Amino acid sequence: MTPSLATPLEAIDDLRRDRTGHVWRRTALDRCVGWVLPLLFLVAIAPIADLVYWVGKQALPTFTWSVLTTNPSGAGGGLFAPLAGSLAILALATGVSVAFGFLGGLATAEYLSERAAGVVRIAANVMVGIPAIIVGLFGFLAFVRYFGWGSSLEAAAVTLGIFMTPYVYRATDLAYSSVPSHLREAAVGSGARPLQYLLRVATPIAFPQVLTGVFLAMAIGVGETAPIYPIIPSLVALPPLGLSQPVGALPLYIWEGFENGLILPTAIHRAFQAAFLLLVIVIGLNVLVRVIAARSRRRLEGLFQ
Amino acid sequence: MTPESVPRDGRDRQPLPLSERLLSGLARWWPYAPALIPVALTLAIVASLVGASALQNFGWGFFSFNVTKYGILIFVVGSFLTSLPALALAMLIGLGIAVASTTFLPGWLSSWLDPFVDLLAGIPSIIYGLWGFLIVAPFFGHDIFPWLAPLLSGIPGFHTAVNSPSKEGTGLALAIVILTLMILPITTLLMRDALRSVPRDLWESGLALGATRLEVASRVAIPYSKRGIWGAAFLGFGRAFGETVAVFMVISQVQRLPTNVYGGTSTMASLIISEINDNLSGTGLHYLAEIALVLLAITLAVNIAGRWMIRRTFTDVAGI
């Protein structure tokens, strides 16, 4: 970003010209705003505190091990199958997104010229903005219908993997391009081959950042309903048995609770527990990301100056 | 070896066979290929929607308000009606939080509070939807709308003559509120980073001239980071425009334009997810693919504009 220097300097000049005097009034306004504006944090944080508290309050009193170990039956039962299904979809989708995103990001950061990288980065950034439901519709059209995989674990996993790919891609790209260039010069100067530089200099520095990107993509992917709903529209009460079998997933059970909850109280009960499990997974992954980021920042202190 | 024995140029050499040229080209260019993955995936998504959309079968007659003849404009309007007000609210609140965090709060406090805002971006939208439908909707229907609606009834769009707010509380107004909460972390984060990128000397020269912190923030820092703020607006809008599950759960979906802010309507995304299960083939699927294509075109345009404004991502937290 290259803003013209004229604007802020003119603004400062402007301040000097017409804001002199009225000192008491201006200071008082500044103090008031300084107390009022931080209250806006409450607008952002209070609803979420309420959400987490409410989900916990609904789910925890009846949360037992049987929720995790039994399959859903009818409108009740446990959540073993959807939890296993969600984790299976997430594991495969992470594999797909790392295969696509890591290689793509690495190639962009290490091999492409600045101009070409700029173009590909725009594509990745734009892909982040594609609505999840459109990726879901694409997965349905391409994998379920065109390739004929049917309503299956593999179709859901690949679709979710494609949804997660740009996040991994951008994290990898950013991680490898932010390795300081003097390290490359030092490595090449002391006789390292390009592959040696990549594996033994760049990767140890970039890896924690790639890892945080992958975990963030997982946190985003595991809770998404829209990419998998068009592929697995009906509720599945069995754990995943094979790649071509349909699976259940936690978000789909929350959806079910919303659709039938007013008629079947047990369905909404189950939806709360699914929501609670999802929240635990998502918040856990986010905390993990912060821990890794903080640790690697401490380890690499002094490298980026 | 004498210099004469070395061929001076390639003319006296036999041209390599095509297969070898291809192989050597492949060997040189293969590391570049994976970089095209995002481009290829984006193109594949566009191609699949174009292939399945109704354009080829029915032409451009879909751009009408007549739902019975598969018009889509109602949903386009519905999408704008939910996401534009949500964006306006999220930008105002987000700018307030960003200024508070960069200007007024002490560093230790804002470094404690900021991660919470970032965490909001990670809450799955279906949980927002469930919470909005079961908690916020009854709260609005019973406690907020009954005294707010008479106060606002003079404003166009808020009149209650045709459709007074129901006790259920779901509808356009609730969808706007939930969307605001959902895109608030994105707009806040991007604006906070834009404000943080204002050079220290500009801050200090402003303060040294006797301006208050508020004046420096509003008249130096915000104009300086104008581009980043616009980028936040575009990207926040793109997110709100494509939001699917949560909107569907709180908008009390009907396939018509809302009569007032308390009425139900549909957005493009919420229509797709509510109808996909019943339209897995045939005209219905063409219709949904057509809506998806229009939705994709608008979000792509908005996102490209937003990225062009920001130029480079300041942050990668929360995958924005």
XYZ file of C-alpha atoms in Angstrom:
625
model
C 0.000 0.000 0.000
C 1.458 3.326 -1.025
C -0.743 6.152 0.204
C 0.262 9.606 -0.913
C 2.115 11.383 1.833
C 0.234 14.561 1.052
C -2.978 13.370 2.674
C -1.880 12.867 6.305
C 0.433 15.849 6.234
C -2.373 18.011 4.923
C -4.580 16.614 7.628
C -2.050 17.546 10.302
C -1.773 20.991 8.817
C -5.524 21.200 8.848
C -5.600 20.246 12.508
C -3.200 23.011 13.353
C -5.137 25.608 11.448
C -8.681 25.208 12.685
C -8.489 23.200 15.880
C -6.539 25.559 18.068
C -8.364 26.796 21.138
C -11.373 25.106 22.772
C -8.848 23.039 24.681
C -11.144 22.050 27.511
C -13.950 21.000 25.159
C -11.680 18.977 22.921
C -9.967 17.217 25.795
C -13.301 16.395 27.406
C -14.625 14.934 24.158
C -11.455 12.892 23.795
C -11.784 11.516 27.328
C -15.465 10.644 26.839
C -14.865 8.857 23.567
C -11.924 7.076 25.137
C -14.261 5.599 27.731
C -17.216 4.925 25.446
C -15.525 3.331 22.425
C -13.971 0.393 24.324
C -17.515 -0.501 25.426
C -18.072 -1.574 21.818
C -15.912 -4.598 22.623
C -18.896 -5.702 24.678
C -21.108 -5.609 21.587
C -18.783 -8.106 19.950
C -17.908 -10.279 22.922
C -21.135 -10.376 24.969
C -23.239 -12.237 22.366
C -20.561 -14.877 21.996
C -20.181 -15.252 25.731
C -23.934 -15.777 25.826
C -23.756 -18.290 22.963
C -21.016 -20.376 24.549
C -22.650 -20.207 27.973
C -26.018 -21.198 26.560
C -24.730 -24.120 24.511
C -22.783 -25.330 27.528
C -25.790 -24.948 29.819
C -28.013 -26.960 27.497
C -25.528 -29.690 26.715
C -23.449 -30.250 29.852
C -26.031 -31.463 32.430
C -26.919 -34.450 30.267
C -23.517 -34.987 28.732
C -22.326 -38.481 29.573
C -19.922 -40.927 28.030
C -22.818 -42.641 26.299
C -23.207 -39.539 24.122
C -19.756 -40.255 22.737
C -20.050 -44.015 22.545
C -23.543 -44.808 21.260
C -24.985 -44.288 17.808
C -28.009 -42.105 17.148
C -31.285 -43.982 17.003
C -34.409 -42.302 15.760
C -34.548 -38.833 17.248
C -32.402 -39.725 20.249
C -29.326 -41.715 21.127
C -25.701 -40.657 21.205
C -23.401 -38.988 18.734
C -20.696 -41.570 18.095
C -21.453 -41.976 14.388
C -21.612 -38.261 13.487
C -18.498 -37.528 15.569
C -16.595 -40.331 13.855
C -17.998 -39.175 10.511
C -16.973 -35.573 11.102
C -13.475 -36.619 12.135
C -13.140 -38.960 9.136
C -14.298 -36.253 6.723
C -11.993 -33.767 8.415
C -8.966 -36.080 8.294
C -9.386 -36.864 4.596
C -10.250 -33.254 3.748
C -7.133 -32.077 5.580
C -5.125 -34.533 3.511
C -6.604 -33.178 0.298
C -6.156 -29.549 1.294
C -2.558 -30.091 2.438
C -1.728 -31.953 -0.784
C -3.171 -29.132 -2.901
C -2.485 -26.166 -0.675
C 0.991 -26.987 0.590
C 2.428 -27.849 -2.829
C 0.703 -24.863 -4.401
C 1.844 -22.440 -1.746
C 5.381 -23.791 -1.807
C 5.603 -23.481 -5.587
C 4.199 -19.957 -5.433
C 6.600 -18.789 -2.754
C 9.746 -20.551 -3.942
C 9.554 -20.907 -7.714
C 7.275 -18.297 -9.212
C 8.382 -14.843 -10.303
C 6.878 -11.949 -8.355
C 4.463 -11.106 -11.153
C 3.213 -14.637 -11.675
C 2.919 -15.128 -7.903
C 0.812 -11.980 -7.701
C -1.697 -13.389 -10.168
C -1.952 -16.768 -8.448
C -2.274 -15.120 -5.038
C -5.239 -13.118 -6.266
C -6.865 -16.381 -7.350
C -6.256 -17.920 -3.926
C -7.564 -14.864 -2.117
C -10.638 -14.820 -4.301
C -11.163 -18.515 -3.670
C -11.288 -17.859 0.071
C -14.277 -15.629 -0.622
C -16.310 -18.180 -2.562
C -19.388 -18.949 -0.444
C -19.352 -22.395 1.148
C -22.702 -23.319 -0.369
C -21.258 -22.817 -3.851
C -18.377 -25.160 -3.100
C -20.983 -27.622 -1.843
C -23.026 -27.306 -5.016
C -19.841 -27.763 -7.050
C -19.006 -30.907 -5.077
C -22.488 -32.234 -5.706
C -22.351 -31.483 -9.440
C -18.787 -32.702 -9.947
C -18.285 -35.638 -7.588
C -21.760 -36.951 -6.829
C -23.226 -36.531 -10.295
C -20.438 -36.198 -12.872
C -17.920 -38.657 -11.407
C -20.708 -40.761 -9.956
C -19.222 -41.188 -6.481
C -22.652 -40.890 -4.977
C -23.524 -39.558 -1.542
C -20.308 -40.775 0.040
C -17.506 -40.057 2.482
C -15.017 -39.505 -0.355
C -17.225 -36.968 -2.145
C -17.815 -35.024 1.084
C -14.142 -35.159 2.052
C -12.823 -33.978 -1.315
C -15.382 -31.158 -1.436
C -14.492 -30.000 2.056
C -10.808 -30.378 1.147
C -11.285 -28.056 -1.813
C -13.057 -25.600 0.476
C -10.086 -25.690 2.884
C -7.360 -25.586 0.210
C -6.993 -21.796 -0.167
C -6.467 -21.365 3.588
C -3.598 -23.876 3.623
C -2.249 -22.448 0.383
C -2.079 -18.908 1.709
C -0.566 -19.931 5.022
C 2.164 -21.910 3.216
C 2.819 -19.145 0.734
C 3.048 -16.539 3.483
C 5.269 -18.753 5.650
C 7.831 -19.518 2.953
C 7.893 -16.032 1.465
C 8.505 -14.444 4.846
C 11.727 -16.400 5.416
C 14.302 -13.594 5.388
C 16.192 -13.445 2.104
C 19.586 -13.091 3.803
C 19.197 -16.669 5.002
C 18.855 -17.877 1.440
C 21.889 -15.833 0.447
C 23.882 -17.237 3.325
C 22.828 -20.800 2.496
C 23.599 -20.483 -1.201
C 26.832 -18.671 -0.383
C 27.991 -21.535 1.782
C 27.288 -23.991 -0.996
C 23.816 -25.366 -0.253
C 21.886 -26.838 -3.148
C 18.353 -25.435 -3.643
C 16.789 -28.566 -2.158
C 19.098 -28.397 0.843
C 18.108 -24.789 1.409
C 14.438 -25.712 1.154
C 14.575 -28.696 3.481
C 17.114 -27.591 6.066
C 16.867 -23.812 6.193
C 13.467 -22.636 4.997
C 11.245 -25.472 6.215
C 12.289 -25.425 9.896
C 11.521 -21.700 9.958
C 8.284 -21.827 7.983
C 6.855 -25.041 9.387
C 5.114 -23.707 12.521
C 3.328 -21.112 10.451
C 2.199 -23.734 7.937
C 0.981 -25.847 10.839
C -1.079 -22.996 12.278
C -2.589 -22.473 8.823
C -3.556 -26.129 8.579
C -5.116 -26.101 12.055
C -7.045 -22.927 11.238
C -8.318 -24.510 8.035
C -9.405 -27.535 10.078
C -11.204 -25.308 12.580
C -13.025 -23.604 9.743
C -13.745 -26.819 7.879
C -15.037 -28.991 10.717
C -17.961 -26.702 11.497
C -19.041 -26.000 7.941
C -22.446 -27.328 6.997
C -22.919 -25.856 3.549
C -20.138 -27.739 1.684
C -21.314 -31.180 2.820
C -25.070 -30.733 3.079
C -25.723 -30.968 -0.698
C -23.638 -34.149 -0.781
C -25.047 -35.966 2.244
C -28.597 -34.639 2.491
C -30.003 -37.469 4.614
C -29.031 -38.276 8.185
C -26.746 -41.261 8.559
C -26.708 -43.034 11.916
C -23.791 -45.390 11.273
C -20.102 -44.617 11.645
C -18.122 -44.410 8.377
C -17.523 -47.908 7.050
C -15.758 -47.151 3.773
C -14.816 -44.416 1.373
C -17.887 -44.930 -0.771
C -20.329 -45.177 2.146
C -22.453 -42.229 3.276
C -21.489 -40.761 6.655
C -23.061 -38.610 9.324
C -21.513 -35.362 10.498
C -22.017 -33.177 13.574
C -23.267 -30.060 11.705
C -25.895 -32.162 9.930
C -27.244 -33.280 13.316
C -27.480 -29.669 14.475
C -29.364 -28.943 11.280
C -31.682 -31.855 12.033
C -32.323 -30.477 15.510
C -33.263 -27.148 13.987
C -35.617 -28.717 11.433
C -37.400 -31.147 13.736
C -36.603 -29.776 17.172
C -39.964 -28.127 17.709
C -41.724 -31.453 17.115
C -39.158 -33.818 18.632
C -37.541 -32.421 21.793
C -34.956 -35.200 21.851
C -33.671 -34.105 18.423
C -32.955 -30.616 19.675
C -31.368 -32.075 22.753
C -28.988 -34.020 20.537
C -28.356 -30.887 18.468
C -27.124 -29.064 21.587
C -24.692 -31.832 22.336
C -23.445 -31.811 18.745
C -23.048 -28.019 18.943
C -21.150 -28.393 22.212
C -18.778 -30.969 20.698
C -18.198 -28.723 17.673
C -17.486 -25.722 19.892
C -14.980 -27.734 21.913
C -13.191 -28.883 18.735
C -13.168 -25.417 17.146
C -12.062 -23.535 20.250
C -9.485 -26.239 20.996
C -7.979 -25.907 17.534
C -7.903 -22.116 17.846
C -6.117 -22.315 21.200
C -3.649 -24.805 19.712
C -2.953 -22.353 16.887
C -2.186 -19.580 19.368
C 0.097 -21.810 21.413
C 2.083 -22.923 18.363
C 2.295 -19.370 17.051
C 3.510 -18.033 20.394
C 6.089 -20.777 20.797
C 7.517 -20.400 17.329
C 7.622 -16.635 17.742
C 9.704 -17.092 20.877
C 11.948 -19.645 19.171
C 12.568 -17.450 16.149
C 12.965 -14.264 18.129
C 15.624 -12.061 16.593
C 15.353 -13.669 13.175
C 12.836 -11.265 11.723
C 14.033 -7.742 12.291
C 39.573 -29.729 -27.894
C 39.914 -26.783 -30.248
C 37.398 -24.015 -30.186
C 36.422 -24.792 -33.798
C 35.033 -28.176 -32.864
C 32.403 -26.612 -30.618
C 29.223 -25.781 -32.582
C 28.787 -21.994 -32.508
C 25.023 -22.060 -32.594
C 22.235 -24.573 -32.781
C 21.899 -24.481 -36.563
C 24.227 -27.336 -37.350
C 22.707 -29.471 -34.605
C 19.861 -31.876 -35.235
C 16.635 -30.595 -33.616
C 15.664 -32.725 -30.620
C 12.710 -35.043 -31.132
C 9.415 -33.712 -29.853
C 9.178 -36.222 -27.036
C 12.530 -35.140 -25.605
C 11.658 -31.484 -25.887
C 8.429 -32.127 -24.028
C 10.266 -34.073 -21.366
C 12.886 -31.415 -20.821
C 10.167 -28.761 -20.728
C 8.326 -30.817 -18.143
C 11.487 -31.215 -16.089
C 12.013 -27.493 -16.064
C 8.432 -26.420 -15.465
C 6.975 -29.032 -13.127
C 7.623 -27.067 -9.935
C 5.450 -24.294 -11.310
C 2.414 -26.487 -11.925
C 1.049 -26.759 -8.351
C 0.976 -22.978 -8.113
C -1.922 -23.058 -10.543
C -4.108 -25.139 -8.204
C -6.224 -22.232 -6.906
C -6.707 -20.933 -10.424
C -7.701 -24.374 -11.658
C -10.105 -24.997 -8.776
C -11.778 -21.612 -9.223
C -12.182 -22.251 -12.938
C -13.562 -25.729 -12.256
C -16.179 -24.301 -9.897
C -17.225 -21.686 -12.453
C -17.291 -24.253 -15.263
C -19.417 -26.748 -13.334
C -21.984 -24.081 -12.472
C -22.094 -22.740 -16.021
C -22.505 -26.297 -17.287
C -25.387 -27.040 -14.951
C -27.037 -23.637 -15.030
C -30.214 -22.887 -16.852
C -28.618 -20.308 -19.148
C -28.181 -22.803 -21.978
C -31.658 -24.220 -21.614
C -33.719 -21.148 -20.940
C -31.720 -18.076 -21.917
C -31.802 -14.873 -19.938
C -35.493 -14.959 -18.986
C -34.457 -15.876 -15.448
C -33.809 -12.269 -14.548
C -37.356 -11.523 -13.451
C -39.311 -11.271 -10.219
C -41.715 -14.055 -11.185
C -40.804 -17.048 -9.008
C -43.328 -19.366 -10.634
C -41.498 -18.862 -13.930
C -38.130 -19.383 -12.217
C -37.279 -15.711 -11.819
C -34.348 -15.072 -9.493
C -34.409 -11.344 -8.859
C -36.339 -11.663 -5.598
C -33.427 -13.556 -4.103
C -30.851 -11.130 -5.456
C -32.755 -8.294 -3.782
C -33.147 -10.399 -0.635
C -29.393 -10.968 -0.467
C -28.665 -7.250 -0.756
C -31.386 -6.384 1.774
C -29.769 -8.600 4.397
C -26.093 -8.027 3.714
C -25.926 -4.260 3.085
C -27.495 -3.178 6.419
C -25.450 -5.848 8.210
C -22.317 -4.502 6.561
C -23.141 -0.918 7.566
C -23.626 -1.947 11.199
C -20.538 -4.144 11.267
C -18.403 -1.402 9.735
C -19.536 1.175 12.299
C -19.075 -1.089 15.313
C -15.888 -2.549 13.868
C -14.356 0.857 13.266
C -15.192 1.797 16.834
C -13.514 -1.330 18.175
C -10.505 -0.898 15.896
C -10.005 2.724 16.986
C -10.504 1.795 20.628
C -8.012 -1.041 20.355
C -5.324 0.938 18.524
C -5.814 4.354 20.120
C -7.454 4.378 23.497
C -6.854 1.099 25.264
C -3.536 0.376 26.943
C -1.509 -2.209 25.058
C -1.834 -5.000 27.596
C -5.638 -4.704 27.625
C -6.099 -4.697 23.872
C -3.702 -7.611 23.480
C -5.985 -9.477 25.889
C -9.236 -8.495 24.190
C -8.235 -8.795 20.531
C -7.889 -12.609 20.514
C -11.494 -12.889 21.689
C -12.673 -10.908 18.693
C -10.520 -13.119 16.453
C -12.054 -16.204 18.012
C -15.537 -15.078 17.011
C -14.600 -15.631 13.373
C -14.122 -19.303 14.140
C -17.566 -20.089 15.582
C -19.383 -22.303 13.041
C -22.255 -20.541 11.356
C -24.702 -23.323 12.147
C -24.186 -22.659 15.869
C -24.867 -18.968 15.290
C -28.037 -20.061 13.494
C -29.187 -22.375 16.250
C -28.513 -19.747 18.900
C -30.195 -17.050 16.805
C -33.263 -19.180 16.228
C -33.732 -20.487 19.762
C -32.464 -17.639 21.949
C -32.216 -14.343 20.095
C -35.421 -14.743 18.090
C -37.762 -15.229 21.076
C -35.923 -12.455 22.929
C -36.478 -10.060 20.040
C -40.056 -11.207 19.466
C -41.130 -10.880 23.094
C -38.931 -8.168 24.559
C -37.488 -5.933 21.850
C -39.924 -5.617 18.960
C -43.076 -4.886 21.026
C -41.677 -1.566 22.286
C -39.264 -0.825 19.434
C -41.725 -1.301 16.565
C -44.138 1.533 17.537
C -41.199 3.906 18.001
C -39.779 3.227 14.551
C -43.030 2.822 12.647
C -42.668 6.206 10.950
C -39.564 5.128 9.023
C -40.191 3.588 5.583
C -39.673 -0.158 5.778
C -40.422 -0.183 9.505
C -44.173 0.449 9.179
C -46.297 -2.130 10.967
C -49.646 -1.654 9.201
C -49.355 -4.684 6.907
C -47.184 -6.998 8.912
C -46.641 -6.422 12.591
C -43.654 -8.213 14.143
C -44.522 -11.719 15.244
C -43.751 -13.196 18.635
C -41.400 -15.621 16.926
C -39.035 -12.780 16.137
C -37.544 -14.363 13.024
C -37.354 -12.377 9.804
C -35.244 -9.868 7.940
C -34.383 -7.813 11.036
C -33.063 -10.799 12.960
C -31.098 -12.008 9.913
C -29.432 -8.589 9.737
C -28.523 -8.708 13.435
C -27.060 -12.217 13.251
C -25.145 -11.382 10.060
C -23.737 -8.274 11.738
C -22.383 -10.383 14.585
C -20.942 -12.898 12.128
C -19.002 -10.442 9.959
C -17.999 -8.153 12.837
C -14.728 -10.025 13.531
C -13.638 -9.770 9.879
C -14.271 -6.067 9.481
C -12.774 -5.367 12.911
C -9.635 -7.361 12.245
C -8.945 -5.849 8.840
C -9.562 -2.288 10.028
C -7.446 -2.851 13.122
C -4.553 -3.993 10.964
C -5.057 -1.083 8.595
C -4.954 1.370 11.514
C -1.927 -0.380 12.961
C -0.026 0.112 9.727
C -0.192 3.899 10.136
C 3.422 5.011 10.747
C 4.245 6.020 14.299
C 5.706 9.355 13.252
C 2.353 10.470 11.859
C 0.698 9.681 15.179
C 3.388 11.431 17.114
C 3.533 14.493 14.920
C -0.217 14.850 15.246
C -0.063 14.585 19.023
C 2.948 16.882 19.174
C 0.958 19.555 17.374
C -1.559 19.468 20.188
C -4.250 17.348 18.606
C -6.115 14.977 20.893
C -5.980 11.241 20.336
C -9.485 11.307 18.881
C -8.504 14.011 16.411
C -5.390 12.182 15.297
C -7.392 8.959 14.894
C -10.234 10.532 12.956
C -8.314 13.024 10.849
C -4.910 11.419 10.308
C -5.068 7.674 10.933
C -8.429 6.945 9.310
C -7.723 8.941 6.129
C -4.308 7.276 5.914
C -5.806 3.778 6.132
C -8.780 4.564 3.909
C -7.814 1.835 1.480
C -7.653 -0.844 4.129
C -11.018 0.253 5.482
C -12.589 0.000 2.047
C -11.021 -3.424 1.665
C -12.585 -4.468 4.981
C -15.955 -3.290 3.698
C -15.699 -5.280 0.479
C -14.481 -8.464 2.149
C -17.065 -8.183 4.923
C -19.757 -7.713 2.333
C -18.556 -10.767 0.411
C -18.769 -12.818 3.587
C -22.239 -11.566 4.480
C -23.507 -12.009 0.939
C -22.571 -15.677 0.776
C -23.571 -16.626 4.321
C -25.950 -19.530 4.085
C -26.953 -21.654 7.026
C -27.328 -19.052 9.767
C -29.366 -16.752 7.520
C -31.676 -19.568 6.499
C -32.312 -20.485 10.123
C -33.403 -17.014 11.244
C -34.960 -15.368 8.195
C -38.292 -17.311 8.299
C -37.867 -18.109 4.668
C -40.581 -17.352 2.125
C -40.074 -16.870 -1.590
C -41.200 -13.279 -1.864
C -39.955 -9.791 -1.109
C -40.366 -8.741 2.525
C -43.238 -6.408 3.344
C -41.210 -4.685 6.066
C -38.128 -5.387 8.168
C -40.040 -7.858 10.326
C -41.181 -9.973 7.388
C -39.547 -13.073 5.986
C -37.765 -13.317 2.659
C -34.989 -15.407 1.062
C -31.423 -14.754 0.042
C -29.762 -16.539 -2.854
C -27.623 -18.693 -0.574
C -30.452 -19.588 1.804
C -32.674 -20.538 -1.124
C -30.027 -22.890 -2.497
C -29.534 -24.743 0.764
C -33.252 -25.035 1.463
C -34.113 -26.307 -1.997
C -31.132 -28.475 -2.942
C -32.493 -31.522 -1.156
C -35.693 -31.549 -3.220
C -34.065 -30.642 -6.532
C -31.274 -33.103 -7.108
C -31.867 -33.166 -10.881
C -33.847 -31.588 -13.703
C -35.107 -28.031 -14.006
C -34.909 -27.398 -10.282
C -31.184 -28.132 -10.277
C -30.635 -25.902 -13.339
C -32.468 -23.179 -11.491
C -30.356 -23.522 -8.350
C -27.141 -23.611 -10.398
C -28.268 -20.426 -12.115
C -28.785 -18.719 -8.748
C -25.417 -20.035 -7.562
C -23.755 -18.636 -10.665
C -25.169 -15.154 -10.073
C -24.184 -15.373 -6.398
C -20.678 -16.454 -7.391
C -20.330 -13.662 -9.954
C -21.265 -11.003 -7.395
C -19.055 -12.398 -4.614
C -16.099 -12.790 -6.979
C -16.438 -9.193 -8.176
C -16.707 -7.895 -4.614
C -13.778 -9.990 -3.408
C -11.514 -8.977 -6.270
C -12.334 -5.347 -5.544
C -11.622 -5.870 -1.843
C -8.314 -7.627 -2.441
C -7.273 -4.968 -4.884
C -7.949 -2.391 -2.188
C -5.896 -4.201 0.416
C -3.214 -5.342 -2.076
C -1.599 -7.648 0.392
C -3.036 -9.469 3.353
C -1.924 -7.791 6.509
C -2.889 -10.737 8.585
C -3.573 -14.393 8.335
C -5.264 -14.831 11.663
C -8.637 -16.547 11.438
C -8.055 -17.334 7.801
C -9.348 -14.063 6.468
